[in-house]
Every structure is written in structure tokens, then in C-alpha cells.
Coordinates of C-alpha atoms in Angstrom, one line a residue:
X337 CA 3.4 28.2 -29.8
X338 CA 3.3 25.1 -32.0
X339 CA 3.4 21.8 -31.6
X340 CA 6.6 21.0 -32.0
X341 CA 7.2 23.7 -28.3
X342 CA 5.2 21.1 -26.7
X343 CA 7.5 19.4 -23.8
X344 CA 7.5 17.2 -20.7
X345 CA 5.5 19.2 -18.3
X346 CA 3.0 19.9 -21.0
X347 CA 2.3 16.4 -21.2
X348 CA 2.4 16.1 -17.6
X349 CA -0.2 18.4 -16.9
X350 CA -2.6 16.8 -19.6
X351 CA -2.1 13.2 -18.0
X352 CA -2.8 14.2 -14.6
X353 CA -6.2 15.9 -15.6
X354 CA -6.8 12.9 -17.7
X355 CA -6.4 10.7 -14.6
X356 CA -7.8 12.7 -11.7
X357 CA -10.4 14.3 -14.1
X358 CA -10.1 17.2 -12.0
X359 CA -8.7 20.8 -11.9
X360 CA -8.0 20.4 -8.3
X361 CA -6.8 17.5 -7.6
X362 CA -3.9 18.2 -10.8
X363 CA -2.7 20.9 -8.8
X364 CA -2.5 19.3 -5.7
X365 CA -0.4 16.8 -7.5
X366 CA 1.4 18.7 -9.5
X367 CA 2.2 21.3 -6.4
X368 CA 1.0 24.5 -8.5
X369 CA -2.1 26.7 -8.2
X370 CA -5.3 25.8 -9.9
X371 CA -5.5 28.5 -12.4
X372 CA -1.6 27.7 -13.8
X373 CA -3.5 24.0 -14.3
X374 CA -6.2 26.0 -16.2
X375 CA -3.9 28.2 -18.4
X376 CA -1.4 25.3 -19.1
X377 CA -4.2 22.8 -20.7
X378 CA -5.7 25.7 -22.1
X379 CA -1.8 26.4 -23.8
X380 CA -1.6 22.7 -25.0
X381 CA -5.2 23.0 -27.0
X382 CA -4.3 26.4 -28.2
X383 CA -0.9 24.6 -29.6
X384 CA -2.8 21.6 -31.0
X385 CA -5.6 24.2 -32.0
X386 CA -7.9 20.9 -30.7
X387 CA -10.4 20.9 -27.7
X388 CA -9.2 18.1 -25.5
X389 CA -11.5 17.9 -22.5
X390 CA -15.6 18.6 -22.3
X391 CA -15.8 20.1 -18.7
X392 CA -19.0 18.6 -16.9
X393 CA -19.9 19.8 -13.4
X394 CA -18.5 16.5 -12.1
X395 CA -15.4 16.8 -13.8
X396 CA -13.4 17.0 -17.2
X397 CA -13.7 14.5 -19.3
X398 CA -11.7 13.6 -22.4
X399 CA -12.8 14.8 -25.3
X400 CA -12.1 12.0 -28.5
X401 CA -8.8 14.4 -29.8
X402 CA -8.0 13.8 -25.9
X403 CA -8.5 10.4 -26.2
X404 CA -6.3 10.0 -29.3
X405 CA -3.5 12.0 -28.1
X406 CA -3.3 10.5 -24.4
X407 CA -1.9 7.0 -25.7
X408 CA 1.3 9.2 -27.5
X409 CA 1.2 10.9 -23.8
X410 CA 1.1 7.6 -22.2
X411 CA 3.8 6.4 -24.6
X412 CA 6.2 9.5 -23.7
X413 CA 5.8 9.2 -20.0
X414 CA 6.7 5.7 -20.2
X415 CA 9.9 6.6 -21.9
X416 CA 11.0 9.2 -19.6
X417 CA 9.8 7.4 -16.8
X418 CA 12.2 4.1 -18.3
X419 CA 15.1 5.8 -18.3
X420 CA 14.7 7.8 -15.0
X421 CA 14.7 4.0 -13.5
X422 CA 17.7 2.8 -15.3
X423 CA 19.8 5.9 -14.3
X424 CA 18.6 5.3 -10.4
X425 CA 19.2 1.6 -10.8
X426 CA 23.2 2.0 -10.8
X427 CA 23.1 2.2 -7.4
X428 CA 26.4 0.7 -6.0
X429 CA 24.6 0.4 -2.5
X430 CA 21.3 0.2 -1.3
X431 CA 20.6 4.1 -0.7
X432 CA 17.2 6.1 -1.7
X433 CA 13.8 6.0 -1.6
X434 CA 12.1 2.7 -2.4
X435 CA 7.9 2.8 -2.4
X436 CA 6.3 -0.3 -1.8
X437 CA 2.1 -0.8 -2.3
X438 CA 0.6 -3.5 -0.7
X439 CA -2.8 -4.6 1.3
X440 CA -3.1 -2.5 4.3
X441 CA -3.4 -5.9 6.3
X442 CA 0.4 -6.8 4.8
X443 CA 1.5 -3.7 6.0
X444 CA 0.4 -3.6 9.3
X445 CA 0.3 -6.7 10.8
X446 CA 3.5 -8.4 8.3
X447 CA 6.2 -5.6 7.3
X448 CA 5.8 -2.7 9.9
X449 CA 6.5 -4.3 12.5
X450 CA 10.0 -5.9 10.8
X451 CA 11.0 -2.6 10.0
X452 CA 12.7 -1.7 13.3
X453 CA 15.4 -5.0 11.9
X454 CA 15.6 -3.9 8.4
X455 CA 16.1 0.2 9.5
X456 CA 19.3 -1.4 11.2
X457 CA 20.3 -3.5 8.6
X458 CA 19.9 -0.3 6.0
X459 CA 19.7 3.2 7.7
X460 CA 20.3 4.5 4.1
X461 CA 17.1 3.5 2.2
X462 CA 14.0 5.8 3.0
X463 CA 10.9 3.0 2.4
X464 CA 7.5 4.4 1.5
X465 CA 5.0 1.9 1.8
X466 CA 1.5 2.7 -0.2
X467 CA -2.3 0.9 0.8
X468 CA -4.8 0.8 -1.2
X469 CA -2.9 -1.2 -4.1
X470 CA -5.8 -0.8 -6.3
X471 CA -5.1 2.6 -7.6
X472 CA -1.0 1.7 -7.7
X473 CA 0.5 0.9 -11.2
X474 CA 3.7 -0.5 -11.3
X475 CA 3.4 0.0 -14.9
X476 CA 3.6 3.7 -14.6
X477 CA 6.0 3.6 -12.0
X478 CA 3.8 4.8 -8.8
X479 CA 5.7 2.2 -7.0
X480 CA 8.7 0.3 -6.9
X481 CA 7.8 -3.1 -5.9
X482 CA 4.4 -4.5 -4.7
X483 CA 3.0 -7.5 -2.1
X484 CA 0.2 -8.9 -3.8
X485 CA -2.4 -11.4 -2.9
X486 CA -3.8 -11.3 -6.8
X487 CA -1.1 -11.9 -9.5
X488 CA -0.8 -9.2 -12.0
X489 CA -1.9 -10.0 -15.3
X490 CA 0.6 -7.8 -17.3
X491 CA 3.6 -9.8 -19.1
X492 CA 5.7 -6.9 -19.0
X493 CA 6.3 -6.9 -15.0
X494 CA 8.6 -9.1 -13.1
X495 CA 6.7 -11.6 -11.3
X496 CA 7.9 -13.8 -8.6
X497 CA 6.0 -16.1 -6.0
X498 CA 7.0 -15.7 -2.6
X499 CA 4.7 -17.7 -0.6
X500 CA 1.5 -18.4 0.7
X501 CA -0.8 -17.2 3.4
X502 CA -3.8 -19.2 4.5
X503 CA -7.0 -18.4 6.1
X504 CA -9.6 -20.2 8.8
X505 CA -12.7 -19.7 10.3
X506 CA -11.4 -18.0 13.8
X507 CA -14.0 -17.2 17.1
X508 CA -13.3 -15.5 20.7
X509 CA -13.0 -17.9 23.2
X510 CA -16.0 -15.7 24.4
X511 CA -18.3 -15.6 21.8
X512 CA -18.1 -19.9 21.4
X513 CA -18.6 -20.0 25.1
X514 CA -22.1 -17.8 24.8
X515 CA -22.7 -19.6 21.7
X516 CA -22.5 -23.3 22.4
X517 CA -23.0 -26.0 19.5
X518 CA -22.7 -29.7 18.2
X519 CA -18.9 -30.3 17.4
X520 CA -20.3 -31.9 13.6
X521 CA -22.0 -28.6 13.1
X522 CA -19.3 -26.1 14.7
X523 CA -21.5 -23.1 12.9
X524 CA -25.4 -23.7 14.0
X525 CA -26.9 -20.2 15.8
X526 CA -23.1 -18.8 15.2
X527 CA -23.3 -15.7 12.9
X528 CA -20.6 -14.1 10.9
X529 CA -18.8 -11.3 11.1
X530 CA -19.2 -10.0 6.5
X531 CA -17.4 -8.2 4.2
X532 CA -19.9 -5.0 2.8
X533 CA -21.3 -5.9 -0.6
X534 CA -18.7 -3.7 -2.4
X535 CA -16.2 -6.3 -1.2
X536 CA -17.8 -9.6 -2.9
X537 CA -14.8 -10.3 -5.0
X538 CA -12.3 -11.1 -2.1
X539 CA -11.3 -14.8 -1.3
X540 CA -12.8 -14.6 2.0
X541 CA -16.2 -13.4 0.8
X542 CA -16.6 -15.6 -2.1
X543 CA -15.6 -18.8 0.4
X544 CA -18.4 -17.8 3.0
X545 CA -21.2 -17.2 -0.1
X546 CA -20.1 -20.1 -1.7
X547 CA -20.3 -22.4 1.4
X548 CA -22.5 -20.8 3.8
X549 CA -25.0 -18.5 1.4
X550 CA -27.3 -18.8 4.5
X551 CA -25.2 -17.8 7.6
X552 CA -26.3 -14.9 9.4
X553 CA -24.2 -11.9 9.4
X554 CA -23.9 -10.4 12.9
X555 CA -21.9 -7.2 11.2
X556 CA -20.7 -5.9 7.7
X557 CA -17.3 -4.5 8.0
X558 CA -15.0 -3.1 4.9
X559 CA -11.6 -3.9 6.6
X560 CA -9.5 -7.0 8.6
X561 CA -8.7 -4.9 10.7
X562 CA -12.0 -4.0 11.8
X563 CA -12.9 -7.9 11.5
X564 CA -10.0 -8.6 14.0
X565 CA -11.3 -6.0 16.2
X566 CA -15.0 -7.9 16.1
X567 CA -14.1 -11.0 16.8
X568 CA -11.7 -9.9 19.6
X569 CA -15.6 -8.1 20.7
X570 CA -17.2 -11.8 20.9
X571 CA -19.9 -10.4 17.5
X572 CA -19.4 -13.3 15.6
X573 CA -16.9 -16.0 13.8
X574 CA -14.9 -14.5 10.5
X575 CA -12.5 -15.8 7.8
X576 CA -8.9 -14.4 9.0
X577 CA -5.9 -14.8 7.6
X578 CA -4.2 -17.8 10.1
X579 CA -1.0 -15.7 10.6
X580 CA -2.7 -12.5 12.4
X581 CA -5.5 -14.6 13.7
X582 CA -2.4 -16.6 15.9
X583 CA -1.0 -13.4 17.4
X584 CA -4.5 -13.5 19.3
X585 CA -4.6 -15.6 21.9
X586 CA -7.9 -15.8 22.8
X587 CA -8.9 -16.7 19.1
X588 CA -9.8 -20.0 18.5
X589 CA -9.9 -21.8 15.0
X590 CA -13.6 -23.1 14.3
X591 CA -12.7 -24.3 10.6
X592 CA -9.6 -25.1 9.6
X593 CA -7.5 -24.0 6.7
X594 CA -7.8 -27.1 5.0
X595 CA -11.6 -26.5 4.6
X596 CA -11.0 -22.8 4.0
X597 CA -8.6 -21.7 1.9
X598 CA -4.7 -20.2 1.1
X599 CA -3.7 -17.4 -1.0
X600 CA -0.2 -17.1 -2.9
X601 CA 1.6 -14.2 -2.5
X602 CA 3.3 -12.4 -5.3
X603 CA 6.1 -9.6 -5.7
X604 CA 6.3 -8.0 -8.0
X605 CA 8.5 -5.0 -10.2
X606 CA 9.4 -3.3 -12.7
X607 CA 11.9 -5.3 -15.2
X608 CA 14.0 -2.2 -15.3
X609 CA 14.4 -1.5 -12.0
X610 CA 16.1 -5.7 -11.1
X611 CA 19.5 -3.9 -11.2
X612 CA 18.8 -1.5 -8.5
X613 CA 20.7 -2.5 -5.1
X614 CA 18.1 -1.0 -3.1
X615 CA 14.9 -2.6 -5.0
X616 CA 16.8 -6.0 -4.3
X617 CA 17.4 -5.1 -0.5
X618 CA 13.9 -4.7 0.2
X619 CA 12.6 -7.4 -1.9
X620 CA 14.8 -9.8 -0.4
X621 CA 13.8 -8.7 3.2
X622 CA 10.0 -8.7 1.9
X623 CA 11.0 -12.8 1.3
X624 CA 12.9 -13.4 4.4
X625 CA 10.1 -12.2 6.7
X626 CA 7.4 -13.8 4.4
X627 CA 9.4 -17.2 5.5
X628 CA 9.9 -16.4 9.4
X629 CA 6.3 -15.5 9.2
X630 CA 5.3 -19.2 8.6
X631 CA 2.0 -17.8 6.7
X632 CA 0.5 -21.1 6.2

């Protein structure tokens, strides 16, 4: 075999050991058994007569002739993935699969519970909808379109703005009942409800270190979810996002947005993909329920 033999799923199988770093987890992508994994890496270096991953007991790791040939891999994937999206986005009508990656909070509390309306409105697109945005390139195609609360810093995506969603300070009725204060000083023996250290980046836990470094932290979650769920238990205030905070009547707003903070809201896509009927049917819903939603 030389290199000119190489093809597609040659490269395909390199990539997705390059990305997972693993055996395993390739194959479980790639739907094959671990040892075809093993033989079909073991083909391309044979081919390339070049060693292109060291294999550590936590993983395999590029070697540099791995490193030098993964941006011509990269490169090749991006071509067929480019013209795979131009050929799917001559749809006529909105039909197909569209996958959408957004925060888990979006998903559940915003778009699920729309998609009753937009099933009705098109029974012919299958929507996928991905959490956990962080490991979701739209670059590389892993999604179609994505809600984000960060913009993108790529130049090559499709950016658009499509609102803004603003957060408070939010108590039980409960917990401010048990723990009574000055209406000037609406936090004194009130603790917080914290994101875990891993989280520090987020808008809500850069507002609560930056203006309250000294609050006490009655529980350290990794979710708004599970924030939601201890306020709703009367353990402490949080910073919620206003529009899931109001679905809960017995929440009550202890600071106010205007002394908290709003988020915009981005979509965003792949260029290639803007003449797809489908990609525009769900990122026009995506806007419509953004404005109904009355975020901030």
C-alpha cells in the first residue's frame, strides 16, 4: 500500500484517535471493533512508513509525524465535510435531520418545551439537540446551528444576535421568611446557593465573587438545574436566569437585574449551510420563541 491508496476512511480513523486519544472510544464512534481500529492506524503508518502515535497507558498520543499530518487531515475533512453541506442544503422543503448544541438550561427550560408547536408546524425535520456545547464544533460540522450565551470567536461562522437573557438574585418565599433582614441590606445572614470551583468562568460566578467575595455559600452545585431545585428547597439565594426563575411562583427577586446582569444570546452556523430550508426553519423558530420568551 502506498500513499497515494490512502482514502477517506483512512483519514477518518486517524482523526478520531487523534481526538478521543483512544482505541475504544474510535470504535465506538466509528461503529467497528477495536482491533479493525488497531489494524487500520497500524495500515496508515505502514503506508506512510512513519510512527504516528506513542501509546501511553492513558492513551495515544500524537507522535510529531502525527502532528504534521493531522492539519492535511483536518484540511481534507473540512472539504468533504463542505461539500456534504452544500449538497444537503438544496433542500426545496424543510425535511431531515437538523442537530442543534446548546446549554442544557436553553434546552430544557426554553426549546423543549416549544417543540410540541414546532413538531406541528414541521413533522418532516427530525431535530437533535446536543448539551454540553463545549465539546461541539460547528467548525467541523458536529452541529448544525448553536444557542450560545458566549459569542464564537471564529470569523468563518455565521453569527447572528438574537436576544438577551438576564439574570437576578432569586430566594423562596421560605427561605427569606426564616431568614429575615434590613430591606438596605437584602443579603446580611443570607447565604448562597455557588457554582463548584471548576465553574468560575460563568457570568453568574464571576458577578457573586466580584460583588459579594464574602457571602457564605450554603451549597456548591455544578448545574441551574440543580440551583433551581435549591432554592425551590429554602438552602439559600442564587443568580438565576429571570426567565426560569418567573415560571416559579414562590421565587422572589432579592436583587434585581439591573444590579445583576444580562447575557446576549447568539446563533450561530455554518456559512454553507444558510441555503438549507430546514437550517432556516429551525433558526427562525429558535428566534420566534427567544421573543415570546420575553428573556429580559
Amino acid at each position: 500500500m502506498t500513499t497515494t491508496e490512502l482514502d477517506w476512511n483512512d483519514l477518518r480513523f486517524f482523526l478520531t484517535v487523534a481526538r478521543t486519544q483512544s482505541l475504544t472510544k474510535t470504535a465506538t464512534a466509528l461503529k467497528v471493533s477495536q482491533s479493525t481500529v488497531a489494524r487500520r492506524i497500524e495500515a496508515i503508518e505502514n503506508s506512510l512508513q512513519v510512527s504516528l502515535f506513542a501509546h501511553h497507558q492513558t492513551g495515544y498520543f500524537l507522535t510529531d509525524a502525527g502532528q504534521g499530518i493531522l492539519k492535511y487531515a483536518e484540511e481534507v475533512e473540512e472539504r468533504i465535510l463542505l461539500l456534504a453541506s452544500q449538497v444537503s442544503g438544496l433542500d426545496l422543503r424543510p425535511v431531515g435531520t437538523v442537530r442543534l448544541a446548546t446549554a442544557e438550561t436553553l434546552a430544557s427550560q426554553l426549546i423543549i418545551p416549544a417543540l410540541p408547536r414546532f413538531s406541528a408546524r414541521f413533522p418532516d425535520i427530525a431535530l437533535e439537540i446536543i448539551t454540553g456545547v463545549n465539546t461541539v464544533s460547528i467548525t467541523r460540522h458536529d452541529a448544525d446551528l448553536a444557542l450560545r450565551l458566549v459569542r464564537p470567536e471564529q470569523n468563518s461562522l455565521k453569527i447572528r444576535r438574537v436576544g438577551r437573557m438576564a439574570s437576578a438574585v432569586y430566594g423562596s418565599e421560605t427561605y427569606l421568611r426564616q431568614h429575615p433582614t434590613l430591606e438596605t441590606h437584602p443579603l446580611d445572614g443570607r447565604g448562597f446557593i455557588t457554582w463548584d470551583s471548576c465553574y468560575n468562568h460563568l457570568p453568574s460566578a464571576k458577578w457573586l465573587t466580584g460583588n459579594y467575595p464574602n457571602a457564605p455559600a450554603t451549597l456548591v452545585i455544578t448545574s441551574v438545574v440543580s440551583q433551581i431545585a435549591a432554592v425551590k428547597a429554602n438552602l439559600g439565594l442564587a443568580v438565576l436566569p429571570c426567565f426560569i426563575a418567573s415560571q416559579n411562583g414562590e421565587m422572589v427577586k432579592v436583587i434585581p437585574t439591573e444590579q445583576v446582569f444580562a447575557e446576549d444570546l447568539w446563533l450561530v452556523s455554518h456559512p454553507d449551510l444558510t441555503a438549507s430550508t430546514r437550517i432556516r426553519a429551525v433558526a427562525d423558530f429558535l428566534v420566534e420563541i427567544i421573543d415570546e420568551a420575553q428573556l429580559v
